[in-house]
JSON list of C-alpha atoms and ligand atoms in Angstrom, two decimals:
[
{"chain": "V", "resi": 622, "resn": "UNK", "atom": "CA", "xyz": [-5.18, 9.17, 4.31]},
{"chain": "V", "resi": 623, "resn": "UNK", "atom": "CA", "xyz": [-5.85, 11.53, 7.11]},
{"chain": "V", "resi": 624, "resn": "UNK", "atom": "CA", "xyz": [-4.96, 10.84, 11.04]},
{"chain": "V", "resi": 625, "resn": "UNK", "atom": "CA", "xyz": [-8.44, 10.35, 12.54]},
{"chain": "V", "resi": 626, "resn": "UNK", "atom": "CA", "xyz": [-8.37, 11.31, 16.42]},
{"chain": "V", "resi": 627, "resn": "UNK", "atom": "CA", "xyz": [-10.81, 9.76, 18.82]},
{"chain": "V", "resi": 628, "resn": "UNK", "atom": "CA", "xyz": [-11.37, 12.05, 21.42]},
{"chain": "V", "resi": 629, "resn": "UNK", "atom": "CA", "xyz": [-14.33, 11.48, 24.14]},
{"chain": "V", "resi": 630, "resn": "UNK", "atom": "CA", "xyz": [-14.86, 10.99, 28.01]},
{"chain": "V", "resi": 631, "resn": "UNK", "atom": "CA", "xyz": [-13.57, 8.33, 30.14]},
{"chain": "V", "resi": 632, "resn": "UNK", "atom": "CA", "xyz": [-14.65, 4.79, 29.40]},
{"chain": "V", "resi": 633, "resn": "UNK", "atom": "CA", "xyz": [-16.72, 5.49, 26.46]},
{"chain": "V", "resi": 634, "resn": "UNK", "atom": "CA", "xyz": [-14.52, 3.10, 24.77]},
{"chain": "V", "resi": 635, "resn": "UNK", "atom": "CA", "xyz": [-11.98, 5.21, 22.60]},
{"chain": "V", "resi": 636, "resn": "UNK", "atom": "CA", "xyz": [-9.67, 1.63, 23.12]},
{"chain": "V", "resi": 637, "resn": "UNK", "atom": "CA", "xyz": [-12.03, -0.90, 22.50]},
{"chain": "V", "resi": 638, "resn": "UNK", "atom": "CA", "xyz": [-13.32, 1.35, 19.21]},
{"chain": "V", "resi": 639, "resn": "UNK", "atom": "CA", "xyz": [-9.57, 1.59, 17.84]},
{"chain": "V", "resi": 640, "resn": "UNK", "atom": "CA", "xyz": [-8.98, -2.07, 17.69]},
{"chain": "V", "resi": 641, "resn": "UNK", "atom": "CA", "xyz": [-12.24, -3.18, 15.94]},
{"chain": "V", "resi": 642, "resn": "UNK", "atom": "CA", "xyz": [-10.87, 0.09, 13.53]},
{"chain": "V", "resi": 643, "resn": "UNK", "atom": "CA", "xyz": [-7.58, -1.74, 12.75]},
{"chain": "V", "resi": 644, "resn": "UNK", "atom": "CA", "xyz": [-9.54, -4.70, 12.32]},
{"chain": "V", "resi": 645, "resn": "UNK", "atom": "CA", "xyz": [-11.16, -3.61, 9.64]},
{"chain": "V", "resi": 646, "resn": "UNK", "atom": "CA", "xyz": [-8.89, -0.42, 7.98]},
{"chain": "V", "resi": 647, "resn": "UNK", "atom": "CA", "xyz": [-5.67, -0.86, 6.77]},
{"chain": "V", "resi": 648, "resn": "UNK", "atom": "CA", "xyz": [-4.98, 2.10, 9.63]},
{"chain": "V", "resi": 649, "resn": "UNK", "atom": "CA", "xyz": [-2.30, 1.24, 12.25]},
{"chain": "V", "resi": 650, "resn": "UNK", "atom": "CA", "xyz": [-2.99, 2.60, 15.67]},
{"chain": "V", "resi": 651, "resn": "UNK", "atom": "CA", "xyz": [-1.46, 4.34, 18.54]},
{"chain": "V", "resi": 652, "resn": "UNK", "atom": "CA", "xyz": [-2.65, 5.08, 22.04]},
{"chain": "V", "resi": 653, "resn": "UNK", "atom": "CA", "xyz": [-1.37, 8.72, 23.71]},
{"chain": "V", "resi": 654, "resn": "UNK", "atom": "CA", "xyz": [-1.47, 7.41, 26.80]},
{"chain": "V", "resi": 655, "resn": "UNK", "atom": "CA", "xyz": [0.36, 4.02, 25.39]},
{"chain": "V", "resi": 656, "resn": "UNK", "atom": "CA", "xyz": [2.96, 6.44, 24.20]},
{"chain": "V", "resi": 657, "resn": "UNK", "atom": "CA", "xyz": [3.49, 8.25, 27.48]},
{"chain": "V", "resi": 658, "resn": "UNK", "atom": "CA", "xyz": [3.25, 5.18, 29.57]},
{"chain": "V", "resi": 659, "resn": "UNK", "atom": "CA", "xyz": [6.14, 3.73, 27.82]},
{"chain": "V", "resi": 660, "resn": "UNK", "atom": "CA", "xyz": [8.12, 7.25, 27.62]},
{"chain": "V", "resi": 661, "resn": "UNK", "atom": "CA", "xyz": [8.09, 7.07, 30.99]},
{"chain": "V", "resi": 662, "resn": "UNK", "atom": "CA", "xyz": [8.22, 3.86, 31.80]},
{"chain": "V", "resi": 663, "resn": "UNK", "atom": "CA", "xyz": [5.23, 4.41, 34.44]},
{"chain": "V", "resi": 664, "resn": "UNK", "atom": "CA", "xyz": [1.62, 4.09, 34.68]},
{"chain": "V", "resi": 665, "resn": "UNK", "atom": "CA", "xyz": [-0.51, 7.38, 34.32]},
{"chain": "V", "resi": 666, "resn": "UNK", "atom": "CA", "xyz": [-1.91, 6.60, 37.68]},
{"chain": "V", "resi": 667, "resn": "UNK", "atom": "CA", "xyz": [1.85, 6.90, 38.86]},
{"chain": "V", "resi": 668, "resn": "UNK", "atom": "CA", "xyz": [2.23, 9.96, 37.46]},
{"chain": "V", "resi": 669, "resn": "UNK", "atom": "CA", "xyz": [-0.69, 11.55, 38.66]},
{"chain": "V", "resi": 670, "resn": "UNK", "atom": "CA", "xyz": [0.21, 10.30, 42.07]},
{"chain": "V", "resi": 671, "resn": "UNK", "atom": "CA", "xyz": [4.35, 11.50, 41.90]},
{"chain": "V", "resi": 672, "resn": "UNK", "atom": "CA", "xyz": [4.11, 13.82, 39.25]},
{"chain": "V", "resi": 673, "resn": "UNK", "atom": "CA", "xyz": [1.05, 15.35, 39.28]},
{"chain": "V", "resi": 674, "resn": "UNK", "atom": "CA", "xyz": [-1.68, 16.51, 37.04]},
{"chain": "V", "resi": 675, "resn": "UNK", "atom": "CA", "xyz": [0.22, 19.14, 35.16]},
{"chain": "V", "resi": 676, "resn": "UNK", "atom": "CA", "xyz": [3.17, 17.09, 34.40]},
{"chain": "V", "resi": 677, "resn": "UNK", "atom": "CA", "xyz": [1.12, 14.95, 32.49]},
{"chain": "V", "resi": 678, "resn": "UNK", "atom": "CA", "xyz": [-0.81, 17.07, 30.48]},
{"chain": "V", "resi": 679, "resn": "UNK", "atom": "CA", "xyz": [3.01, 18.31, 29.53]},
{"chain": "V", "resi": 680, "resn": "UNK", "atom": "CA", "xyz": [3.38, 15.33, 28.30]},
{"chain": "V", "resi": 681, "resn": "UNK", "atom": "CA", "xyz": [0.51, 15.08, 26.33]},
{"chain": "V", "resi": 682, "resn": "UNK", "atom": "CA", "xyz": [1.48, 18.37, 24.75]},
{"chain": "V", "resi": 683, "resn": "UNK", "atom": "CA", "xyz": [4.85, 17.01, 23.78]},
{"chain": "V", "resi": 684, "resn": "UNK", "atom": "CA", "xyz": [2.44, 14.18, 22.29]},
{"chain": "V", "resi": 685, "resn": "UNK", "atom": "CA", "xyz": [0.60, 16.37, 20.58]},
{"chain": "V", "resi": 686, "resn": "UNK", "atom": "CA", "xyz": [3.15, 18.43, 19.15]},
{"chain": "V", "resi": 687, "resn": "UNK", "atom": "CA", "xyz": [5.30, 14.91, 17.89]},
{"chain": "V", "resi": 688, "resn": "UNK", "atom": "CA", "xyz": [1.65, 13.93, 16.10]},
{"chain": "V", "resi": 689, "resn": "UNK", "atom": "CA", "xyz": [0.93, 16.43, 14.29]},
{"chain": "V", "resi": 690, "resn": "UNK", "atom": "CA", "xyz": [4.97, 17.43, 12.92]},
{"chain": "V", "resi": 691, "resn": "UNK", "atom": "CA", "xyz": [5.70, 13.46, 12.45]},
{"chain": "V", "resi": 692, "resn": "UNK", "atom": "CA", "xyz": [2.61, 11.33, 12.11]},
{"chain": "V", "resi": 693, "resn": "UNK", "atom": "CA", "xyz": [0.55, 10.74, 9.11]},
{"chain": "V", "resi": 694, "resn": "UNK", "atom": "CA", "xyz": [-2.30, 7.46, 8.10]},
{"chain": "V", "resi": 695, "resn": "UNK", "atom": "CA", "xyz": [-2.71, 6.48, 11.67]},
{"chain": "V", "resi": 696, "resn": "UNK", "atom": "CA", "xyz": [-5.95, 6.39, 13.91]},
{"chain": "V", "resi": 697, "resn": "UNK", "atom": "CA", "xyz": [-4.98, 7.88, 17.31]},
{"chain": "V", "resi": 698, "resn": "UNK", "atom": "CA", "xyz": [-7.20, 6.91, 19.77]},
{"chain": "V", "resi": 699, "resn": "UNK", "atom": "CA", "xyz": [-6.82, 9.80, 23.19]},
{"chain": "V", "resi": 700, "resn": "UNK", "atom": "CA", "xyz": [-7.08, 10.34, 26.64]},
{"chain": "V", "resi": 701, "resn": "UNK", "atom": "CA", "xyz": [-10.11, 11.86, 27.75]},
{"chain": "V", "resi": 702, "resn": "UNK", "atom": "CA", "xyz": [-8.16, 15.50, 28.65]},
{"chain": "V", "resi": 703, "resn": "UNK", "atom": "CA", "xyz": [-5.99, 15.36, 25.27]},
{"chain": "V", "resi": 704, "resn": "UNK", "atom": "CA", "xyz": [-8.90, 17.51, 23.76]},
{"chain": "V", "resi": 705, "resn": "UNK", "atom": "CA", "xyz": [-7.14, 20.34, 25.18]},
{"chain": "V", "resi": 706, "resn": "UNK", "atom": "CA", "xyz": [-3.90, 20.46, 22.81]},
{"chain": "V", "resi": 707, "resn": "UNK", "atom": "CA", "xyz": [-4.15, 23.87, 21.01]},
{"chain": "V", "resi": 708, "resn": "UNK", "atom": "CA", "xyz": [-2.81, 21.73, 17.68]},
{"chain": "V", "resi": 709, "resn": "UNK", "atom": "CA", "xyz": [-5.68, 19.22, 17.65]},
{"chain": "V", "resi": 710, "resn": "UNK", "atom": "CA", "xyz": [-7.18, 20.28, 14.72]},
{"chain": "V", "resi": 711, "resn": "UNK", "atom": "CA", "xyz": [-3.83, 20.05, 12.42]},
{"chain": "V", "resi": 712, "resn": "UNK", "atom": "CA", "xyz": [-3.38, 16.27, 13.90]},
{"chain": "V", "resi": 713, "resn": "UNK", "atom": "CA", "xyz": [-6.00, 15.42, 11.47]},
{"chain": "V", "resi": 714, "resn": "UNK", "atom": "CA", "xyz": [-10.20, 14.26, 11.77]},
{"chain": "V", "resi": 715, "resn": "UNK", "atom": "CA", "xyz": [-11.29, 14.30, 15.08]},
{"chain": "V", "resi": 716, "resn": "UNK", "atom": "CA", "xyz": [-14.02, 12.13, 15.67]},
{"chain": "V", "resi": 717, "resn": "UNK", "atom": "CA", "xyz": [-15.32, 12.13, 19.06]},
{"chain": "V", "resi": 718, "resn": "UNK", "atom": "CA", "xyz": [-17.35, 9.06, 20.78]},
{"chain": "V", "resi": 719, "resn": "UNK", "atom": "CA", "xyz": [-20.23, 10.24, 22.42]},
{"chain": "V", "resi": 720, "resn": "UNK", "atom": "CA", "xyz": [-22.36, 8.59, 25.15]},
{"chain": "V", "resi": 721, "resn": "UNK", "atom": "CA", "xyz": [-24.16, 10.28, 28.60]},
{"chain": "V", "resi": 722, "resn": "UNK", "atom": "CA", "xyz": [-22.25, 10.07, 31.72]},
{"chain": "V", "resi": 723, "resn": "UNK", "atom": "CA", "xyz": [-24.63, 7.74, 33.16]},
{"chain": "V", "resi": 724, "resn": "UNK", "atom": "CA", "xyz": [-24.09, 5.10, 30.45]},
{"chain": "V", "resi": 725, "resn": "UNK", "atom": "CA", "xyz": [-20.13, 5.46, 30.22]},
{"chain": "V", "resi": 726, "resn": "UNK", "atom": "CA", "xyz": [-20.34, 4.39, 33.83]},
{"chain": "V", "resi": 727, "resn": "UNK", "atom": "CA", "xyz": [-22.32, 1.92, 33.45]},
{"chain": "V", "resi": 728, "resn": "UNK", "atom": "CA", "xyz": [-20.51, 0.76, 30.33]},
{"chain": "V", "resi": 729, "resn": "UNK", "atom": "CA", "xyz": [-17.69, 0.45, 32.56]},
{"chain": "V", "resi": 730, "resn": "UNK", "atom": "CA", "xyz": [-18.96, -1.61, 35.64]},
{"chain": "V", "resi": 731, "resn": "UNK", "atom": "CA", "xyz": [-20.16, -4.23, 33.46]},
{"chain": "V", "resi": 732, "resn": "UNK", "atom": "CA", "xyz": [-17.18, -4.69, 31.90]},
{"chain": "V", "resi": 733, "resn": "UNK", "atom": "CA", "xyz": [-15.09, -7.89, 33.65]},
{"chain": "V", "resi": 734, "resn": "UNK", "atom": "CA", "xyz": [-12.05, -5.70, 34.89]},
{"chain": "V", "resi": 735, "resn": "UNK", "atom": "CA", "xyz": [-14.51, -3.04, 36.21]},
{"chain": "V", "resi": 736, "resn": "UNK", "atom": "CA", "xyz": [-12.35, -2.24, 39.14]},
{"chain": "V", "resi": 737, "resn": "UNK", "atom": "CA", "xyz": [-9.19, -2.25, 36.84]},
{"chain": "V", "resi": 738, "resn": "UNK", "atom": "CA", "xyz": [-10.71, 0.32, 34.55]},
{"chain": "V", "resi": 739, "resn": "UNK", "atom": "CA", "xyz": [-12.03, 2.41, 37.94]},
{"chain": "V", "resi": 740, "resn": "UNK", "atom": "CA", "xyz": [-8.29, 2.07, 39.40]},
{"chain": "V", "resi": 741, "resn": "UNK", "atom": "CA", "xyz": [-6.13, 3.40, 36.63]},
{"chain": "V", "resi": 742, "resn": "UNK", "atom": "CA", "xyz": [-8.40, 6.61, 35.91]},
{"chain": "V", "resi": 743, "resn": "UNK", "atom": "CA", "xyz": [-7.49, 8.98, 39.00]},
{"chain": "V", "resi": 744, "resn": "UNK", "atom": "CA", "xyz": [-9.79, 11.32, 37.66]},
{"chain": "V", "resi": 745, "resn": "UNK", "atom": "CA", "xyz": [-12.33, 8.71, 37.98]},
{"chain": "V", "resi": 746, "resn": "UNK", "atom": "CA", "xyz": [-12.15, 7.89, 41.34]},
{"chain": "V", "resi": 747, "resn": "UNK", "atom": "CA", "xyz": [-14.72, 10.11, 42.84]},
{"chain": "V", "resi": 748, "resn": "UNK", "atom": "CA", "xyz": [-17.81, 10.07, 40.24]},
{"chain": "V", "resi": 749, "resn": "UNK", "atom": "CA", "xyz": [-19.46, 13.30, 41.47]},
{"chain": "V", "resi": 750, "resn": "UNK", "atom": "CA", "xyz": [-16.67, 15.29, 40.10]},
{"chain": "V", "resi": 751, "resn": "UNK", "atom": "CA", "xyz": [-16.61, 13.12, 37.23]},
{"chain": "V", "resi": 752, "resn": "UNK", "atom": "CA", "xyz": [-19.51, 13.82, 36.89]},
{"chain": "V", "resi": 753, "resn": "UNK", "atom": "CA", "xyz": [-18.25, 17.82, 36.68]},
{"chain": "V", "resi": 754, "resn": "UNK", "atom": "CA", "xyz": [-15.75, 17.14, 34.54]},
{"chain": "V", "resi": 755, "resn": "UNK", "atom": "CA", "xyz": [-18.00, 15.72, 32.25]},
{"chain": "V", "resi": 756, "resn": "UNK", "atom": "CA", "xyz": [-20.67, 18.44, 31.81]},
{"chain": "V", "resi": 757, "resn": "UNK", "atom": "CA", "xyz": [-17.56, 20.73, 31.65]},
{"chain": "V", "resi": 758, "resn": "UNK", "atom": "CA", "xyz": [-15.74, 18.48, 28.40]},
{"chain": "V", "resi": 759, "resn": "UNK", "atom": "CA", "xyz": [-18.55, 17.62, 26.68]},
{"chain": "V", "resi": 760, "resn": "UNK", "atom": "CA", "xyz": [-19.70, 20.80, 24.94]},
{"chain": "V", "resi": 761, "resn": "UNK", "atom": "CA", "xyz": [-16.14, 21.44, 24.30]},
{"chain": "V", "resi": 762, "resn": "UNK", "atom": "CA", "xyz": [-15.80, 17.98, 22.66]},
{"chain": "V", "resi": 763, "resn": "UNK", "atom": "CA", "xyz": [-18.77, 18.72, 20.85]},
{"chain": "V", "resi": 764, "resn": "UNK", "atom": "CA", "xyz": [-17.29, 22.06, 19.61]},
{"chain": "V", "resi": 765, "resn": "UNK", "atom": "CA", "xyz": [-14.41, 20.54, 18.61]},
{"chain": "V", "resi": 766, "resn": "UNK", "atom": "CA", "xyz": [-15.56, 17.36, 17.01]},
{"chain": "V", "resi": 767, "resn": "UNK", "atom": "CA", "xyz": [-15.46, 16.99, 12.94]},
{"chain": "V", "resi": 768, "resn": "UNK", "atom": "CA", "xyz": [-17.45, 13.73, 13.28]},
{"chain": "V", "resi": 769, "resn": "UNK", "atom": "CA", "xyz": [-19.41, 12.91, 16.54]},
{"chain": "V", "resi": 770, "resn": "UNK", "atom": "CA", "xyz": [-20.53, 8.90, 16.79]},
{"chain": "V", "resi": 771, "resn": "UNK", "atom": "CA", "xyz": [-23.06, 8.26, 19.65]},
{"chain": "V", "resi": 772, "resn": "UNK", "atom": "CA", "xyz": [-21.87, 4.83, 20.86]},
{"chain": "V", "resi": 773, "resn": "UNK", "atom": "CA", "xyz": [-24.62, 4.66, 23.30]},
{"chain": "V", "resi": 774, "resn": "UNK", "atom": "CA", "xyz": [-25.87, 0.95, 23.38]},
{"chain": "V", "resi": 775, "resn": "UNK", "atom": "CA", "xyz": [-23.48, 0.16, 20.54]},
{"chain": "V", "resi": 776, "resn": "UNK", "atom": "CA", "xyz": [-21.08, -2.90, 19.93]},
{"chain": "V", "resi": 777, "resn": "UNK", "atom": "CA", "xyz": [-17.56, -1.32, 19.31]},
{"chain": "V", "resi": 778, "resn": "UNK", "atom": "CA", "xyz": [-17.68, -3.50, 15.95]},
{"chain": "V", "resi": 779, "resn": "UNK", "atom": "CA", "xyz": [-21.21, -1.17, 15.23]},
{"chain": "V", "resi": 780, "resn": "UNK", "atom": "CA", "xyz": [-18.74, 2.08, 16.76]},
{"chain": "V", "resi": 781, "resn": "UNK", "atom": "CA", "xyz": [-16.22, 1.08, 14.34]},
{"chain": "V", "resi": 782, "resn": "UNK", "atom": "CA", "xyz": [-17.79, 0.92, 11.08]},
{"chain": "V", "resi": 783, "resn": "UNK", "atom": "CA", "xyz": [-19.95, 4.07, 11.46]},
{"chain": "V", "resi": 784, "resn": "UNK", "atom": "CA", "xyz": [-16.32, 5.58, 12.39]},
{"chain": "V", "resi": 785, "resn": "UNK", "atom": "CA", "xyz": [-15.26, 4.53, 8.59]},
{"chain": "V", "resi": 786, "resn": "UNK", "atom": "CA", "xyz": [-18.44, 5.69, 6.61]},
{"chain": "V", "resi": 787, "resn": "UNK", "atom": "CA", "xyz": [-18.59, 8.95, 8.54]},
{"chain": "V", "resi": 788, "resn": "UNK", "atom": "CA", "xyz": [-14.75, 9.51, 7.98]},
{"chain": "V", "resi": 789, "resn": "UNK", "atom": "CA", "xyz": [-14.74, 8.42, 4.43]},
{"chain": "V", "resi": 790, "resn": "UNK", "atom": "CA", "xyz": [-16.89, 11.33, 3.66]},
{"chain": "V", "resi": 791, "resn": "UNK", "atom": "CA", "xyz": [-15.20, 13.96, 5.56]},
{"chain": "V", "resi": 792, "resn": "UNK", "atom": "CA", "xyz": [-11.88, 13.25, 4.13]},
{"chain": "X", "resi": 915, "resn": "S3P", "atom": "C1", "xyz": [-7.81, 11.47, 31.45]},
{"chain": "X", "resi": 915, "resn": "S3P", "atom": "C2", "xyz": [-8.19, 10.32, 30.78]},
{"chain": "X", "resi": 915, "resn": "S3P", "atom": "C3", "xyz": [-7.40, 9.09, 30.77]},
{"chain": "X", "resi": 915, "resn": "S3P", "atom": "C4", "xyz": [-5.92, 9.42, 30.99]},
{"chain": "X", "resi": 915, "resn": "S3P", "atom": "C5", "xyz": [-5.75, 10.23, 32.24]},
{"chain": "X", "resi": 915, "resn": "S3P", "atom": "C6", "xyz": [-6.51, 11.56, 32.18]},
{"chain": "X", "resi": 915, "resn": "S3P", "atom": "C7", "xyz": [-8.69, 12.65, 31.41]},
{"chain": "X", "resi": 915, "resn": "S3P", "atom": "O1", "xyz": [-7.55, 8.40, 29.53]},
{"chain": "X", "resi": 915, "resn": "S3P", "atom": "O2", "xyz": [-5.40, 10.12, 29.89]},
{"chain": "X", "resi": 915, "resn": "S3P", "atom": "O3", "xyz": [-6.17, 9.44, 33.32]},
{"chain": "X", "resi": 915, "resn": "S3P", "atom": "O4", "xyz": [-8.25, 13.77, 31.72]},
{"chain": "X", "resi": 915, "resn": "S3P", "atom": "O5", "xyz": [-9.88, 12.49, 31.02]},
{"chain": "X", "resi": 915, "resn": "S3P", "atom": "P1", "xyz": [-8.91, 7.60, 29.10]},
{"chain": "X", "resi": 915, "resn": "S3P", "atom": "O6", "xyz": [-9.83, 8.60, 28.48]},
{"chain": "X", "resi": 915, "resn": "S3P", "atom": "O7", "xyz": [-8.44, 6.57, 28.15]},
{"chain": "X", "resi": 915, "resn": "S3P", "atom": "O8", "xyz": [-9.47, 7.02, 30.35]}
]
């Protein structure tokens, strides 16, 4: 088996989409920002705020570059700026979780730890240059992308299994 990557924006539910996948796979998961929290021993949030931006996409390179030398069978779900690693492709299927901006933030705020999920994104935290961001990503994403799922309106469960037929042919 491939790695399959889930790449996508903020909030569109690369997280909740990974554990309905290990539900029903026989995939085991991993998280890059999991992996970097607990490298550091610090919350992304903290090391935007002390470290800065481009200390942590550093990190995610050294991430990226672990993945694809060491890691093999696994579903690797992303942070919304790991689409950037040069090696992406090599890691293995990227499937990317698509949604409009409008709906990922609205998927969010009706979620019960809304203002968790708004608090531990810094790039979040002002939603006109999210906003930016987003029409900046997306045709990148889309470029990029092997498999694209629209999750728009969609139970992760629904997200999950349409991850799993899609992937099954591509591999
Ligand atoms: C980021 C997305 C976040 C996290 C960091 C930066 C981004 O992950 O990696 O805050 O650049 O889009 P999620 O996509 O899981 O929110």
């Amino acid at each position: 088996m491939k790695n399959i990557i889930l790449i996508g924006f903020m909030g569109v539910g690369k997280g909740s989409v990974a554990r309905e996948l290990i539900k029903h796979s026989s995939y085991m998961a991993i998280d890059t920002d999991d992996l970097i929290e607990s490298m550091e021993n610090k919350k992304i949030k903290a090391i935007f705020e002390n470290e800065g931006e481009a200390y942590f996409r550093k990190l995610e390179k050294n991430v990226a570059k672990w993945l694809e030398e060491s890691v093999q069978n696994t579903l690797i779900s992303t942070g919304g700026g790991f689409y950037k690693q040069k090696n992406l492709k090599k890691i293995g299927t990227v499937i990317l979780l698509d949604s409009p901006f409008d709906e990922i933030i609205k998927r969010i705020k009706r979620h019960p730890n809304a203002v968790k999920k708004l608090k531990k994104r810094p790039l979040l935290a002002d939603l006109k240059k999210a906003k930016e961001l987003y029409d900046e990503r997306r045709p990148e994403y889309l470029k990029l992308a092997d498999i694209v799922v629209d999750v728009t309106k969609k139970s992760a469960l629904d997200c999950a299994k349409e991850v799993l037929k899609k992937g099954k042919k591509h591999a």
